[in-house]
PDB file of C-alpha atoms in Angstrom:
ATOM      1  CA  UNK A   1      -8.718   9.600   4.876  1.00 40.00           C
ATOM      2  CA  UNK A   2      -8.683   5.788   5.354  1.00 40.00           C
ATOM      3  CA  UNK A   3      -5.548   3.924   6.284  1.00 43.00           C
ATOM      4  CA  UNK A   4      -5.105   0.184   4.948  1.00 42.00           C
ATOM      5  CA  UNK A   5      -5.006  -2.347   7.275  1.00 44.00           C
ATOM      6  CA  UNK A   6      -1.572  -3.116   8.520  1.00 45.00           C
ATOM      7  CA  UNK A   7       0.231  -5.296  10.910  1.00 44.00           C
ATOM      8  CA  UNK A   8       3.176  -5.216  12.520  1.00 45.00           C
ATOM      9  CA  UNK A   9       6.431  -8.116  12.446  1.00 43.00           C
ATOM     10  CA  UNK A  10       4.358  -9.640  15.576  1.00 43.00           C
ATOM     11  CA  UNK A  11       0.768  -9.539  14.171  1.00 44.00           C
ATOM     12  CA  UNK A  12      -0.868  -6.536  15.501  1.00 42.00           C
ATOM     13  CA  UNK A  13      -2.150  -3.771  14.577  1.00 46.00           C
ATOM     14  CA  UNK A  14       0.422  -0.019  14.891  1.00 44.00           C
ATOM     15  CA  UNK A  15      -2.483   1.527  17.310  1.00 47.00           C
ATOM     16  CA  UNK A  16      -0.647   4.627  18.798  1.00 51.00           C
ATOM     17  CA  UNK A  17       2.408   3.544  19.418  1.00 62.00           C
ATOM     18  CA  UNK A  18       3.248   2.599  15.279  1.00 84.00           C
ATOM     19  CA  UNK A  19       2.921   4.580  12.474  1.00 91.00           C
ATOM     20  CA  UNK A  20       0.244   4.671  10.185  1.00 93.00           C
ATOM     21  CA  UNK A  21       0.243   5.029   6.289  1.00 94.00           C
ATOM     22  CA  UNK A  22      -2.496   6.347   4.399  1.00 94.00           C
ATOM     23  CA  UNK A  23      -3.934   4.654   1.509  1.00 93.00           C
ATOM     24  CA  UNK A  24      -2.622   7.451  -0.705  1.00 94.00           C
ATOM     25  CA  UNK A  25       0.689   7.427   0.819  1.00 95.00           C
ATOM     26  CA  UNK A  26       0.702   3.622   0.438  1.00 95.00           C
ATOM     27  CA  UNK A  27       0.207   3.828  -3.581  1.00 94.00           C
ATOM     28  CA  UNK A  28       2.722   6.399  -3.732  1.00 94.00           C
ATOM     29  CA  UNK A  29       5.580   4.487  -2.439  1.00 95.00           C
ATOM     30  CA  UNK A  30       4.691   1.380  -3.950  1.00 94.00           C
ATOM     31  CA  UNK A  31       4.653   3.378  -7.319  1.00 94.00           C
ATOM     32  CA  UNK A  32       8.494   4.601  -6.267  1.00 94.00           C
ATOM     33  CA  UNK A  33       9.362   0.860  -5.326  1.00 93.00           C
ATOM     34  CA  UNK A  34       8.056  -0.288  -8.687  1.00 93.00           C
ATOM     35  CA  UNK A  35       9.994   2.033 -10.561  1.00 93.00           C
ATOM     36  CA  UNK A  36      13.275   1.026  -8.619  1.00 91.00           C
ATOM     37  CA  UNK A  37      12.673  -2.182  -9.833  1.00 90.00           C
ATOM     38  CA  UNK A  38      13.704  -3.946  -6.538  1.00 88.00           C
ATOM     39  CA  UNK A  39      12.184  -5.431  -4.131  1.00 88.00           C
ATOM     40  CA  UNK A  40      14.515  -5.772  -1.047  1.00 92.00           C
ATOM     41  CA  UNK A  41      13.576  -1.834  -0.690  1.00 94.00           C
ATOM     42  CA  UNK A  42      11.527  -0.604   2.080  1.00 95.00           C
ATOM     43  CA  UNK A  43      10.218   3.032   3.390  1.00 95.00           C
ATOM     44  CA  UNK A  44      12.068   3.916   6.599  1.00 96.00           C
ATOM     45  CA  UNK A  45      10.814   6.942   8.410  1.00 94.00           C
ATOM     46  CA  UNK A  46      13.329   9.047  10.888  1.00 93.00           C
ATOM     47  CA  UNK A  47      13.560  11.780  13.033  1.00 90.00           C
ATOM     48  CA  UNK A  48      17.016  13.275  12.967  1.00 87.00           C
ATOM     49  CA  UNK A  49      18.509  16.238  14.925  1.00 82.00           C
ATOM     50  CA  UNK A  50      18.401  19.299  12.553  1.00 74.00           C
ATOM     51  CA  UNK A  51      15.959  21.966  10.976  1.00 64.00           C
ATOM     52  CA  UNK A  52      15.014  25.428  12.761  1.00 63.00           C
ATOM     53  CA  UNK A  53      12.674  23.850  15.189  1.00 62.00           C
ATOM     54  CA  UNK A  54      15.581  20.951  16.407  1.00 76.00           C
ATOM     55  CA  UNK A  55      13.937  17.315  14.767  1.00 84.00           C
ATOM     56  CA  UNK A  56      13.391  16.803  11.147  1.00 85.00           C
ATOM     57  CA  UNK A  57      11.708  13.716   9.719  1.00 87.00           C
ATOM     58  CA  UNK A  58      13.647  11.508   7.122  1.00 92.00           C
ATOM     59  CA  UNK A  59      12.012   9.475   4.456  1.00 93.00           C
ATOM     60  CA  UNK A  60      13.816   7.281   1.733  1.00 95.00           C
ATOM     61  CA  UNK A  61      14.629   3.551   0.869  1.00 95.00           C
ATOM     62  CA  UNK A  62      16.424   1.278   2.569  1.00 95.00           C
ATOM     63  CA  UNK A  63      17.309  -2.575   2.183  1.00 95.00           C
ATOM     64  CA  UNK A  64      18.883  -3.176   5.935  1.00 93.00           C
ATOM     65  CA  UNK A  65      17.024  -4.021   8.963  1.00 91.00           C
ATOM     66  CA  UNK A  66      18.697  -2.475  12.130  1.00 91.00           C
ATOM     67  CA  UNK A  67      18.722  -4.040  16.014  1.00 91.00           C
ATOM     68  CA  UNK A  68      15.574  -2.593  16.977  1.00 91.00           C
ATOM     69  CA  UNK A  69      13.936  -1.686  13.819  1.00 93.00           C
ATOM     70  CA  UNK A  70       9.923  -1.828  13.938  1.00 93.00           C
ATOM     71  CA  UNK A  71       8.280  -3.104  10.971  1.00 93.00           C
ATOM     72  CA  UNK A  72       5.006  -1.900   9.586  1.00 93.00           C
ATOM     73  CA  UNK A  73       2.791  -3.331   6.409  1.00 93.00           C
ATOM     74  CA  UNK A  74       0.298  -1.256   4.601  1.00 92.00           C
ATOM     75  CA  UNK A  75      -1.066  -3.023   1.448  1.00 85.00           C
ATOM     76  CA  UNK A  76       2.241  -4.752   0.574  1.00 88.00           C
ATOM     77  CA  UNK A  77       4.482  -1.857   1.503  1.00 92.00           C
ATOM     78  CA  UNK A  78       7.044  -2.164   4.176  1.00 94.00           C
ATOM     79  CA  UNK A  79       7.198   0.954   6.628  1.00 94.00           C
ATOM     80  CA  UNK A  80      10.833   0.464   8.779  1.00 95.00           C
ATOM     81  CA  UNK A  81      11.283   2.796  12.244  1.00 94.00           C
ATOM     82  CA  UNK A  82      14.532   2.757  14.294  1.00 93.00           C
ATOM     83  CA  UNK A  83      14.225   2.098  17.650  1.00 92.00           C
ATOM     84  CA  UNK A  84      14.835   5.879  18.361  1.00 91.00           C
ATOM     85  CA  UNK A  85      12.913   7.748  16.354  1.00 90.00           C
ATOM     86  CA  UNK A  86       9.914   5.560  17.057  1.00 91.00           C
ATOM     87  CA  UNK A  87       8.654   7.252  20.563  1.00 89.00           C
ATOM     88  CA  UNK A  88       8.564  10.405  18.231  1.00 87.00           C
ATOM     89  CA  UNK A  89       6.361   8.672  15.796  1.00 91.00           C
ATOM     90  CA  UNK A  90       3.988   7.201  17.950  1.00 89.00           C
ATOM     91  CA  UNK A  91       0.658   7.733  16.398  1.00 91.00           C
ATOM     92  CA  UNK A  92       1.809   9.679  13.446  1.00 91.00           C
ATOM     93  CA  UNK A  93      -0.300   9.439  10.121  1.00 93.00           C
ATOM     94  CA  UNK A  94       2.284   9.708   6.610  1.00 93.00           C
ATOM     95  CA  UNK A  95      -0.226  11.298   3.734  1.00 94.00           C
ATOM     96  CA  UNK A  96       0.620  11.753   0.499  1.00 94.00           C
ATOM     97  CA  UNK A  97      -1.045  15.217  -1.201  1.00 93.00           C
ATOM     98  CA  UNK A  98      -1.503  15.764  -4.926  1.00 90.00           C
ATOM     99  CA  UNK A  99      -2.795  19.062  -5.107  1.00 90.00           C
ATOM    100  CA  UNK A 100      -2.262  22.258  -7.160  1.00 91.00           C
ATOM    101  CA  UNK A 101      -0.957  24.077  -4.425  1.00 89.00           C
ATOM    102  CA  UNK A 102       1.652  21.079  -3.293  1.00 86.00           C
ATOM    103  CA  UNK A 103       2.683  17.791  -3.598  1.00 90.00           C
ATOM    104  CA  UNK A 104       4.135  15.513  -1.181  1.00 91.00           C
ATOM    105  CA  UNK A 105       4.369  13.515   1.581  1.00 91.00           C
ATOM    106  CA  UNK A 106       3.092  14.897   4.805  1.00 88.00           C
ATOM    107  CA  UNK A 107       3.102  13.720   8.343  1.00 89.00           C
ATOM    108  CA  UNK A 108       0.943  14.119  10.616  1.00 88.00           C
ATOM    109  CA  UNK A 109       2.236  14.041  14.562  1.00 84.00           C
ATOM    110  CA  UNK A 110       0.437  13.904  17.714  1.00 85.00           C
ATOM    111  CA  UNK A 111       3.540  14.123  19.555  1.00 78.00           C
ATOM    112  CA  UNK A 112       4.498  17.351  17.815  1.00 77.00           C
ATOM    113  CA  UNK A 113       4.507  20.435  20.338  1.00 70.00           C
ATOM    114  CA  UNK A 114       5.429  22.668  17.155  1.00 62.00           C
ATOM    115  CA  UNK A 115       6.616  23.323  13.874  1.00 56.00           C
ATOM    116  CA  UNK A 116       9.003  25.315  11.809  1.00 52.00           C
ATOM    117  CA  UNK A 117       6.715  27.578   8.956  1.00 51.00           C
ATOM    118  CA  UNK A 118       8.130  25.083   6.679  1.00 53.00           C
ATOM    119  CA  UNK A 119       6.643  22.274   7.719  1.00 53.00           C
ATOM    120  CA  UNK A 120      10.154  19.958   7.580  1.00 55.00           C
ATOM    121  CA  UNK A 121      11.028  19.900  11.295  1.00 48.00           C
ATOM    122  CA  UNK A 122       9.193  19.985  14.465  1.00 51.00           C
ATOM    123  CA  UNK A 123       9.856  19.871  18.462  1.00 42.00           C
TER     124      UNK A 123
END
């Protein structure tokens, strides 16, 4: 899997402490974006208390910037963390899968000690 080259608000590069999109994952959204038809829309990515193993990750669009929000590119898509959730995210990898078995976005999470069977929440 390669990962486009991104930058953060400041100029560098995510490294462990950002996320990372995959090129996949990057297509994807920007093919949800396009069909929104607006373009003050960005990806945020959360972690949230909930789920059956106590943090679940959030994904959807948003148009406000928050105190503390860390921004992301990847190939002309905007990735948005809160200033909470990002120590969780630290070196996490979003995929997109298109298989016959399952399709969807997946995360990947070093900082994961476990997961629910499910796959939506993780401690």
């Amino acid at each position: 899997m390669s990962v486009q080259d991104s930058t953060t608000l400041d100029g560098s590069t995510p490294g462990t402490t950002g996320v990372l999109l995959s090129d996949p994952a990057a297509s994807k959204v920007k093919a949800l974006l396009d069909q929104e038809g607006r373009d003050d829309l960005r990806l945020r990515i959360a972690v949230q208390p909930g789920g059956c193993s106590g943090l679940r990750y959030q994904l959807f669009f948003d148009e406000r910037f928050l105190d503390g929000d860390q921004t992301y590119e990847f190939g002309g898509v905007e990735v948005i963390v809160d200033r909470m959730s990002g120590p969780y995210l630290g070196g996490a990898t979003i995929d997109f899968v298109d298989t016959i078995e399952k399709q969807g976005f997946t995360i990947d999470n070093p900082n994961a000690g476990g997961s629910c069977a499910c796959g939506d929440s993780f401690h």
